[in-house]
mmCIF file of C-alpha atoms in Angstrom:
data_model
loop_
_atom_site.group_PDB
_atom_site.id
_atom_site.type_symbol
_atom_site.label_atom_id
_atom_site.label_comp_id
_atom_site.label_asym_id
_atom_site.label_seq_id
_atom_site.Cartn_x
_atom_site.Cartn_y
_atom_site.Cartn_z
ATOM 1 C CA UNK A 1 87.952 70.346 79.088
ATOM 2 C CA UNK A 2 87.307 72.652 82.243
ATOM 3 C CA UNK A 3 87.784 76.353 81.433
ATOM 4 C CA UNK A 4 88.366 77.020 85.315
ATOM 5 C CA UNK A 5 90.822 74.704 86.625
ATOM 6 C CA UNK A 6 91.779 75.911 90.434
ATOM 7 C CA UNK A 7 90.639 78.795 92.900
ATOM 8 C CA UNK A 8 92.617 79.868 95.694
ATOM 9 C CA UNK A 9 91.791 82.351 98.545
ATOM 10 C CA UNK A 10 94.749 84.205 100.256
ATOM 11 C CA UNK A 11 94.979 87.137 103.037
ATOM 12 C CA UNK A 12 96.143 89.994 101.639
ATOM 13 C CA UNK A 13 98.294 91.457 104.011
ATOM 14 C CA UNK A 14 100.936 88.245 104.195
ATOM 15 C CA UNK A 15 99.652 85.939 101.708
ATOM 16 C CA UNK A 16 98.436 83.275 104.008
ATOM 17 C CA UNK A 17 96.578 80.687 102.163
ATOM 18 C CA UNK A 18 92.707 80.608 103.598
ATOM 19 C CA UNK A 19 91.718 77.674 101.415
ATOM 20 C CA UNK A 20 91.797 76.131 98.184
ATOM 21 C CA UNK A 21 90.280 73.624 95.573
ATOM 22 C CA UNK A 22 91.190 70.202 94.813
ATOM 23 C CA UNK A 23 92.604 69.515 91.306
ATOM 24 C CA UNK A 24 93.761 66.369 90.247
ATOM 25 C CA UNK A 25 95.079 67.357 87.379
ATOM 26 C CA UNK A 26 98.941 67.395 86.992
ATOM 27 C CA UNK A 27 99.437 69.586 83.170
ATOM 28 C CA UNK A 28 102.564 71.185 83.488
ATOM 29 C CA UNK A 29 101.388 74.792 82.757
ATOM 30 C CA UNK A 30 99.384 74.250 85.617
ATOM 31 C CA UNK A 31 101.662 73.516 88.193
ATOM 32 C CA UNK A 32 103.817 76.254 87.006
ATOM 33 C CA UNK A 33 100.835 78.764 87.415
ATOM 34 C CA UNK A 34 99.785 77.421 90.199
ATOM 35 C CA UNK A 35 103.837 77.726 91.995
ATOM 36 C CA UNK A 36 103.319 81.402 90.416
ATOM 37 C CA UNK A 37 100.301 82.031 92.857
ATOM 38 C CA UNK A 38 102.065 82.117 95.598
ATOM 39 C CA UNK A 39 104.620 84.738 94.427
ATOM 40 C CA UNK A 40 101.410 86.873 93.262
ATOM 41 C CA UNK A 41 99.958 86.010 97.134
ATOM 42 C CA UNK A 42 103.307 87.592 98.543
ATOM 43 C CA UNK A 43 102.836 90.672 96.361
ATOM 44 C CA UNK A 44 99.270 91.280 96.663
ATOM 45 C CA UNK A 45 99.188 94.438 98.892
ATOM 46 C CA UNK A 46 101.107 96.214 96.998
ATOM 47 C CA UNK A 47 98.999 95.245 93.687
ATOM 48 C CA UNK A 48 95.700 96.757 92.387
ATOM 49 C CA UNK A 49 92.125 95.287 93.272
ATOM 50 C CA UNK A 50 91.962 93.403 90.423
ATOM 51 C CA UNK A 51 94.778 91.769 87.661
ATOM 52 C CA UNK A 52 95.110 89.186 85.512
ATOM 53 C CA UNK A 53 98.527 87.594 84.544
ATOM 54 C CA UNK A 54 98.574 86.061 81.474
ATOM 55 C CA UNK A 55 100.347 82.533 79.939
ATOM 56 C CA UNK A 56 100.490 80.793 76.612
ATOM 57 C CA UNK A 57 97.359 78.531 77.560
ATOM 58 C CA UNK A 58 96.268 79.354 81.748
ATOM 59 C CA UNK A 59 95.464 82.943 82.792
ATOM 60 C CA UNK A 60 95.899 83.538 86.302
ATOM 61 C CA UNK A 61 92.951 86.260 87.427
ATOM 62 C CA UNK A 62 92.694 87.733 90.832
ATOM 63 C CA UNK A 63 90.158 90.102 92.984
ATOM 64 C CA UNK A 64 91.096 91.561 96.128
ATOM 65 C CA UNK A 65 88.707 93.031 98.559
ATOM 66 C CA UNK A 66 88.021 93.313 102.380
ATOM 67 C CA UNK A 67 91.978 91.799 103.219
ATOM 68 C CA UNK A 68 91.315 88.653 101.361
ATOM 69 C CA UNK A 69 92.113 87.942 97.558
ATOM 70 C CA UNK A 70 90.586 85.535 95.499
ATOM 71 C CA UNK A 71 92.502 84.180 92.651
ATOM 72 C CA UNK A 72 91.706 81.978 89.776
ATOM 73 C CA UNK A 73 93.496 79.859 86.907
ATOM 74 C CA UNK A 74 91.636 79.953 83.915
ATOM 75 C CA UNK A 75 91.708 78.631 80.022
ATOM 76 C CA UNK A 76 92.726 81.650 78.171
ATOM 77 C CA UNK A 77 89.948 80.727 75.594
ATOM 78 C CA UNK A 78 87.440 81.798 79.381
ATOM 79 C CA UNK A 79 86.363 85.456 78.502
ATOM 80 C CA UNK A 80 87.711 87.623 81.325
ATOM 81 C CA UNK A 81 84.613 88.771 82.345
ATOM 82 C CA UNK A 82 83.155 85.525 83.152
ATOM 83 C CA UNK A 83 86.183 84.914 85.303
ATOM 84 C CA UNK A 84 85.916 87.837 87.577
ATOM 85 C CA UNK A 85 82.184 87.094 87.769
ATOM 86 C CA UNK A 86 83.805 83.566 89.154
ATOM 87 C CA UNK A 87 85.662 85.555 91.789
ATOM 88 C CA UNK A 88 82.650 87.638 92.454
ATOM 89 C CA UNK A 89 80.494 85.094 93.441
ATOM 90 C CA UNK A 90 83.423 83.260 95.415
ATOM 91 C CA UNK A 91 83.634 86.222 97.169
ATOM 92 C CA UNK A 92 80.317 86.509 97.659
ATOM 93 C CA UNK A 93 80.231 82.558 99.027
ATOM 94 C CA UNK A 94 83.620 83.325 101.304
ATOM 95 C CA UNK A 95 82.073 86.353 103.182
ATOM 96 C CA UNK A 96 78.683 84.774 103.964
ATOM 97 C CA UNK A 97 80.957 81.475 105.675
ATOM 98 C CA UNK A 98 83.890 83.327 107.394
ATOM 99 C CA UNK A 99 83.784 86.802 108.538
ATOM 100 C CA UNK A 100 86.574 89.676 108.936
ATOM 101 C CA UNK A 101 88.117 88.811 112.107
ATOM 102 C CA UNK A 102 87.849 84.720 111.592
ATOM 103 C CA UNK A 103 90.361 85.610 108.363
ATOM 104 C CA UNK A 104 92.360 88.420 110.658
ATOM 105 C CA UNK A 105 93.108 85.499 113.693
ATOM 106 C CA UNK A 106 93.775 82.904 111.192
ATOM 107 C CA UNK A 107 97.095 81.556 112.020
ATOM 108 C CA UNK A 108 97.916 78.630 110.170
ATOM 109 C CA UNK A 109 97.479 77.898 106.298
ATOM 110 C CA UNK A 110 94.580 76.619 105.102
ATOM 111 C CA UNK A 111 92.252 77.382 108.429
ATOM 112 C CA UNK A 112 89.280 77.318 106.378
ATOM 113 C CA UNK A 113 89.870 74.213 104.108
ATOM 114 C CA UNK A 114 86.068 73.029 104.563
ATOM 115 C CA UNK A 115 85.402 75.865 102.133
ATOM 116 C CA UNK A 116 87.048 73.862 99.658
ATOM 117 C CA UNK A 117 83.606 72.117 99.389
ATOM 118 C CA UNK A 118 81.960 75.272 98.466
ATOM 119 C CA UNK A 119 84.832 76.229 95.799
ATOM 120 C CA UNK A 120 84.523 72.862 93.875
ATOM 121 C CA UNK A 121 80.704 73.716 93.492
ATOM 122 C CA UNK A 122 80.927 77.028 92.433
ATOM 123 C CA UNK A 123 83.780 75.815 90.015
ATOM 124 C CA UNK A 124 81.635 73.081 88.397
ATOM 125 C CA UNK A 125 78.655 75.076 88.005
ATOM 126 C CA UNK A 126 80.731 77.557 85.861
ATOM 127 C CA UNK A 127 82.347 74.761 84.077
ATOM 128 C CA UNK A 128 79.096 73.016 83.288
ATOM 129 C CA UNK A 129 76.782 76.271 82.836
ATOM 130 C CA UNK A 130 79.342 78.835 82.437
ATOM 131 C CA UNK A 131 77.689 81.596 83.976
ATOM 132 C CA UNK A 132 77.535 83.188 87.031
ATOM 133 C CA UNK A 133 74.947 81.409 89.951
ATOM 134 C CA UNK A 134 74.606 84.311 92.940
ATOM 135 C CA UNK A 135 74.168 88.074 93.161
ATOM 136 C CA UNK A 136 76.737 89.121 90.593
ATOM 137 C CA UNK A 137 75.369 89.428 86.368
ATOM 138 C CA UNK A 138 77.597 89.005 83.681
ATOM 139 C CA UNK A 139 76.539 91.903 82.715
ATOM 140 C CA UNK A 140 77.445 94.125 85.734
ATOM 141 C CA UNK A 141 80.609 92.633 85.540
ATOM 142 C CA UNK A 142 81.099 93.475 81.612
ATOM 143 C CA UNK A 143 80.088 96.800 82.063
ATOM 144 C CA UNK A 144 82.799 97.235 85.429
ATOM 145 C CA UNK A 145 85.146 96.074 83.549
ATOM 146 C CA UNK A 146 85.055 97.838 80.988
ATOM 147 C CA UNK A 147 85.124 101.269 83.248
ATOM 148 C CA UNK A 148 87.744 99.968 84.966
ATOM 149 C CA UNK A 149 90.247 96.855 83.152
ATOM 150 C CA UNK A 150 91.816 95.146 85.481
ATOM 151 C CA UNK A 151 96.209 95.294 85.481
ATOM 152 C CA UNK A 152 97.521 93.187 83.093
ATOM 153 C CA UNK A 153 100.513 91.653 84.792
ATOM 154 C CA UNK A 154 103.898 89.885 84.028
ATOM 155 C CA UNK A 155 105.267 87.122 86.241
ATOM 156 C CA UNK A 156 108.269 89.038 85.541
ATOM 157 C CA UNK A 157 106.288 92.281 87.810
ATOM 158 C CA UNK A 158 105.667 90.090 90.322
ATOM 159 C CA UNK A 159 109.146 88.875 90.518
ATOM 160 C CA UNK A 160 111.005 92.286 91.009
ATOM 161 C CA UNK A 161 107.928 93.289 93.671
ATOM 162 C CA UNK A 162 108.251 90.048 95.877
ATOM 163 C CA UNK A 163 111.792 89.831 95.259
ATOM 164 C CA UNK A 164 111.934 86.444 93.795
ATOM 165 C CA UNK A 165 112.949 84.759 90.246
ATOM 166 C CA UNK A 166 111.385 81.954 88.483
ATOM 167 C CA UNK A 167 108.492 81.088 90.917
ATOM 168 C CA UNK A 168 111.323 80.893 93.723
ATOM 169 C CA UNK A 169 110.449 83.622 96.671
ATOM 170 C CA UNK A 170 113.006 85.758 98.552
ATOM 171 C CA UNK A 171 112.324 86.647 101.689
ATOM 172 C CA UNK A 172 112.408 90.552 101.984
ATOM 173 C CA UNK A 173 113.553 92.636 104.867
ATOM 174 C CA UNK A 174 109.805 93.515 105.424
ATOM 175 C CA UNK A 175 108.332 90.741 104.891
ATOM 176 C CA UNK A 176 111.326 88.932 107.296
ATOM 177 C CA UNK A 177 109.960 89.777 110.501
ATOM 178 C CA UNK A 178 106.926 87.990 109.949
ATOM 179 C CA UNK A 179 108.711 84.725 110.027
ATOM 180 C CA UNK A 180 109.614 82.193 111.649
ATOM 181 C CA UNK A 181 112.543 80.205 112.103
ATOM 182 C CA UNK A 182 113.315 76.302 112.746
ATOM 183 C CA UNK A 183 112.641 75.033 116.470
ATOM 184 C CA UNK A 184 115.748 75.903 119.069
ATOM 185 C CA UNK A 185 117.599 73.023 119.223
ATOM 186 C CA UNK A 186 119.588 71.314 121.970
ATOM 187 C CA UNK A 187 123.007 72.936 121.281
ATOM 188 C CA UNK A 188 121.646 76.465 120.693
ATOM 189 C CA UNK A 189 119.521 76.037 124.284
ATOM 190 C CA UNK A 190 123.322 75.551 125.845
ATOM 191 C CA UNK A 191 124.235 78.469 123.179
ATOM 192 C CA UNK A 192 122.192 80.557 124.870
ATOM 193 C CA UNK A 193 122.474 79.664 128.463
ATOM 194 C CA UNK A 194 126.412 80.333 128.076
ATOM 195 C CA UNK A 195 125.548 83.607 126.217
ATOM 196 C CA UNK A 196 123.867 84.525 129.199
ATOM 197 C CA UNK A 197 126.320 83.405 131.498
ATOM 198 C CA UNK A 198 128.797 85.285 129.617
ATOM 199 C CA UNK A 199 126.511 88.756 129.732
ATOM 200 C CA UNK A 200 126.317 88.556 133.575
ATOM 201 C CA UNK A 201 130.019 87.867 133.996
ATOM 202 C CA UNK A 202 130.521 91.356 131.988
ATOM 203 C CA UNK A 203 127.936 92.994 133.789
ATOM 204 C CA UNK A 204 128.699 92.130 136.990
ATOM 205 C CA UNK A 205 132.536 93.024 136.419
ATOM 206 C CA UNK A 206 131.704 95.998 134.423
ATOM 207 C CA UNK A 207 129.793 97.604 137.273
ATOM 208 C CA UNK A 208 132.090 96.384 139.475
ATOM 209 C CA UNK A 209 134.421 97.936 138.027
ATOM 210 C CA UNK A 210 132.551 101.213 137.696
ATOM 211 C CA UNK A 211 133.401 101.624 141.753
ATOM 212 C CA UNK A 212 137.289 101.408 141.150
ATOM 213 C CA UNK A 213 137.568 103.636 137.941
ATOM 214 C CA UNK A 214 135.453 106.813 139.954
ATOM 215 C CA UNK A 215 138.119 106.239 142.526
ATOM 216 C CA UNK A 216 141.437 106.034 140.322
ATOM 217 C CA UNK A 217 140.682 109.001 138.378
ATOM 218 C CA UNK A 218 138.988 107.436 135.347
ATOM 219 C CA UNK A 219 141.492 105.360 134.875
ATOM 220 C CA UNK A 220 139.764 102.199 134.188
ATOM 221 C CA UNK A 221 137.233 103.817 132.052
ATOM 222 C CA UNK A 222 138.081 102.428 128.738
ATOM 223 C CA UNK A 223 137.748 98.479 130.510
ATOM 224 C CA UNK A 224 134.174 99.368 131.683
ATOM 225 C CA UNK A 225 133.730 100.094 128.124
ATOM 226 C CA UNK A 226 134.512 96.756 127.020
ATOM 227 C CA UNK A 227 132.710 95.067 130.131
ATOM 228 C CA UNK A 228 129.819 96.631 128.982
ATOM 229 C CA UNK A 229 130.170 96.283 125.142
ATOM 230 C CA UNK A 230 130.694 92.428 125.075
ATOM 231 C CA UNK A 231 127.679 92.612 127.556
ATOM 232 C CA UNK A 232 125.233 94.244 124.846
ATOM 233 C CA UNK A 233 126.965 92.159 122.122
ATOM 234 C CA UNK A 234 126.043 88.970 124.010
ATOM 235 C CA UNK A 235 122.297 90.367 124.564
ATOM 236 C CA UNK A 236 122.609 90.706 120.887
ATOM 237 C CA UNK A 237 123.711 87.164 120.120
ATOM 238 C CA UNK A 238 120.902 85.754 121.715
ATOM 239 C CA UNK A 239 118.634 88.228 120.437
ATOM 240 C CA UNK A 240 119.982 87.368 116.808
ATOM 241 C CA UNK A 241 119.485 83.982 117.390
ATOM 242 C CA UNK A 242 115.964 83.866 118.726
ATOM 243 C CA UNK A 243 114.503 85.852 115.781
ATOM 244 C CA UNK A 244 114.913 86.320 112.306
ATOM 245 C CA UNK A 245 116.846 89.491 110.743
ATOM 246 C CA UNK A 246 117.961 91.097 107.701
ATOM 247 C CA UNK A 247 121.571 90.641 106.994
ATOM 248 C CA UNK A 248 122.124 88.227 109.597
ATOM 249 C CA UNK A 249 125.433 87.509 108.738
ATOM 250 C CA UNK A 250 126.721 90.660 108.437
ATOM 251 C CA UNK A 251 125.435 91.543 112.462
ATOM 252 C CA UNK A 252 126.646 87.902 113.504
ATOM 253 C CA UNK A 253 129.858 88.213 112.528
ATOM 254 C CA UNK A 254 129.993 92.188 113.505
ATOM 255 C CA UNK A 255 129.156 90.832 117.152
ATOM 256 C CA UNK A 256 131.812 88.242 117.057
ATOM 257 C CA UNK A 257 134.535 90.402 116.152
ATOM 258 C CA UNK A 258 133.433 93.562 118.986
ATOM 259 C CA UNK A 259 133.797 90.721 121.477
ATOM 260 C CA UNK A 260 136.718 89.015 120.333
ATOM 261 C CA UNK A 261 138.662 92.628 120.433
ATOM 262 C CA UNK A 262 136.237 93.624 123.474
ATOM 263 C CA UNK A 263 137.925 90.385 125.000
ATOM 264 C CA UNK A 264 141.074 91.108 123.506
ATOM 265 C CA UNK A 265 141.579 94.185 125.145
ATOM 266 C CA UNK A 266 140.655 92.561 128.813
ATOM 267 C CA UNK A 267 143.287 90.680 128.532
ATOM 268 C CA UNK A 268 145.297 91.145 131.654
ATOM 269 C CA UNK A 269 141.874 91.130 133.838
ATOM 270 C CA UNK A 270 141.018 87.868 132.296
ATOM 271 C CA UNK A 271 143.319 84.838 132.045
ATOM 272 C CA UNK A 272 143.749 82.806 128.877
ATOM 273 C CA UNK A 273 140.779 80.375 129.840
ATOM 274 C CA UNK A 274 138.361 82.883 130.974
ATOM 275 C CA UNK A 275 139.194 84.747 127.367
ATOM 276 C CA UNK A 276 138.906 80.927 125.466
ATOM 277 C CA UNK A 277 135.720 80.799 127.163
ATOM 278 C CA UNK A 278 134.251 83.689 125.852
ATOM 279 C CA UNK A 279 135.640 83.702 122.588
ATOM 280 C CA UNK A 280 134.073 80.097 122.110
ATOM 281 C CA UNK A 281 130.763 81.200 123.359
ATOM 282 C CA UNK A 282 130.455 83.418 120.796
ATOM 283 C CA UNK A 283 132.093 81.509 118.243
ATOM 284 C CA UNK A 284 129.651 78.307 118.745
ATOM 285 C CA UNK A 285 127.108 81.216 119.110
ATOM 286 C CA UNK A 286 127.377 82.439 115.462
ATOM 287 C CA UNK A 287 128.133 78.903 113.916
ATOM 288 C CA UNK A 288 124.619 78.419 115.295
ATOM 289 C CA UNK A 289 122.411 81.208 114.189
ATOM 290 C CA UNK A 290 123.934 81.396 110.869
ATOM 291 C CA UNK A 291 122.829 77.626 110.346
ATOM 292 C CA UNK A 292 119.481 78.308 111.797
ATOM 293 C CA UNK A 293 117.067 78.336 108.687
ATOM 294 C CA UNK A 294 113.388 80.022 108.388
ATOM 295 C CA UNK A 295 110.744 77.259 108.411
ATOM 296 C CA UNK A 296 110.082 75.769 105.300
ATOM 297 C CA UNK A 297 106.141 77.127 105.600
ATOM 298 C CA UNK A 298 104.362 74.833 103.286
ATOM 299 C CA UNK A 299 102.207 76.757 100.583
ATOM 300 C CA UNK A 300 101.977 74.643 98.457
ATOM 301 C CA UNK A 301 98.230 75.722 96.722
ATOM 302 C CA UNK A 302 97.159 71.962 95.539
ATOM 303 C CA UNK A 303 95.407 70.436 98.617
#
């Protein structure tokens, strides 16, 4: 049986898969460590150079350096050392293909899955020879270790650091804004065409009305305020629904009720369509961003 069943290489900084090896093997174990990899990938920049995270009969190993982490499932019977001297000399192959700003512009997942070539090599040379083949000694790698032990880790650490439970991942506030959400469809395109409409009609009667309340004493100051407030909470609509947030649904329905009672109170100035109108903008509005999803990004490690 092969001691060293998959490699993957991830950037460090969001966890974007750079490429991985074939397996065609489908142990259960090993599709459970292998759904665990990519809640380690999410946590890797706030995790030490080097950890291993270990299961009844697969080890997961992993070696970060230069933005890019290499990560391993092993046998647990595969002596630690000879599976960071894997990673070394993965990392050794990885830097001499691709360099620092090839893995920095990399934009989709798996931009460099030619590499996978060069992983399945390396892989059965260690399976077969069980050594390593390049610059790095067993030795040097013994003796590293031993000054410095890489983190033993719990699924259950990387868990409460990504946010996530049972291999499932959470998106984070942080990590949020890095994401991105289903295409715009056809109803929120006219969502945000009336949102706009619906801004410039309260801009262009708030200021408007600007002119009137310097002349009457201030006495239409408190409907400027409301011109311009279900302006900015329109801006704010579209805004919400264009990009992704934390607590979305708190802010979508915290716009919806400022310009209901921003509308509300303009009642008088506007008739009963004109308020419908607006009301139903941002009604259809918030039905739609709260059913806009983040894209289902696929990272899944078996290629």
């Amino acid at each position: 049986m092969s001691l060293i069943l998959f490699a993957f290489v991830v950037r460090v900084r969001d966890g974007l898969p750079l490429s991985a090896s074939t397996d065609f093997l489908h142990d259960k174990e090993l599709q459970e460590r292998k759904q665990q990899l990519k809640v380690i990938s999410k946590s890797l920049s706030s995790l030490p150079e080097r950890g291993t995270v270990k299961g009844h009969e697969l080890n997961i190993h992993f070696l970060s350096a230069e933005g890019v982490s290499y990560m391993t499932v092993c046998a647990c019977s595969l002596p630690a050392a000879t599976a960071f001297c894997f990673l070394e000399d993965l990392r050794w192959e990885f830097t001499a293909c691709f360099d620092n700003s090839a893995v920095a512009l990399a934009s989709r997942p798996y931009p460099f899955l030619e590499f996978d070539s060069a992983i399945q090599k390396l892989q059965q040379h260690y399976n077969q020879k069980g050594g390593p083949s390049l610059e790095v000694t067993l030795a040097e790698v013994q003796e590293d270790l031993r000054t410095s032990p890489p983190q033993v880790l719990t699924i259950e650490d990387m868990a409460l650091t990504n946010g996530a439970a049972n291999g499932h991942v959470e998106q984070t506030a942080a990590s949020g804004q890095g994401q991105r959400l289903e295409p715009v469809s056809a109803p929120g395109i006219l969502s945000l065409v009336l949102n706009i409409m619906c801004a410039a009609l309260n801009i262009i009667r708030g200021v408007h009305l600007i002119e009137y309340t310097f002349q009457d004493d201030y006495d239409g100051l408190w409907n400027v305020v409301a011109f311009l407030l279900a302006f900015l909470c329109c801006v704010c609509q579209c805004h919400l629904y264009l990009f992704h947030t934390c607590q979305k649904k708190l802010k979508s329905f915290t716009l919806l009720t400022l310009i209901i009672l921003c509308n509300a109170f303009l009642f008088g100035l506007r008739n009963i369509c004109q308020l419908a109108f607006h009301m139903s903008v941002a009604c259809l509005s918030t039905l739609l961003t709260l059913h806009r999803k983040l894209l289902d990004r696929n990272m899944d490690c078996g290629v």
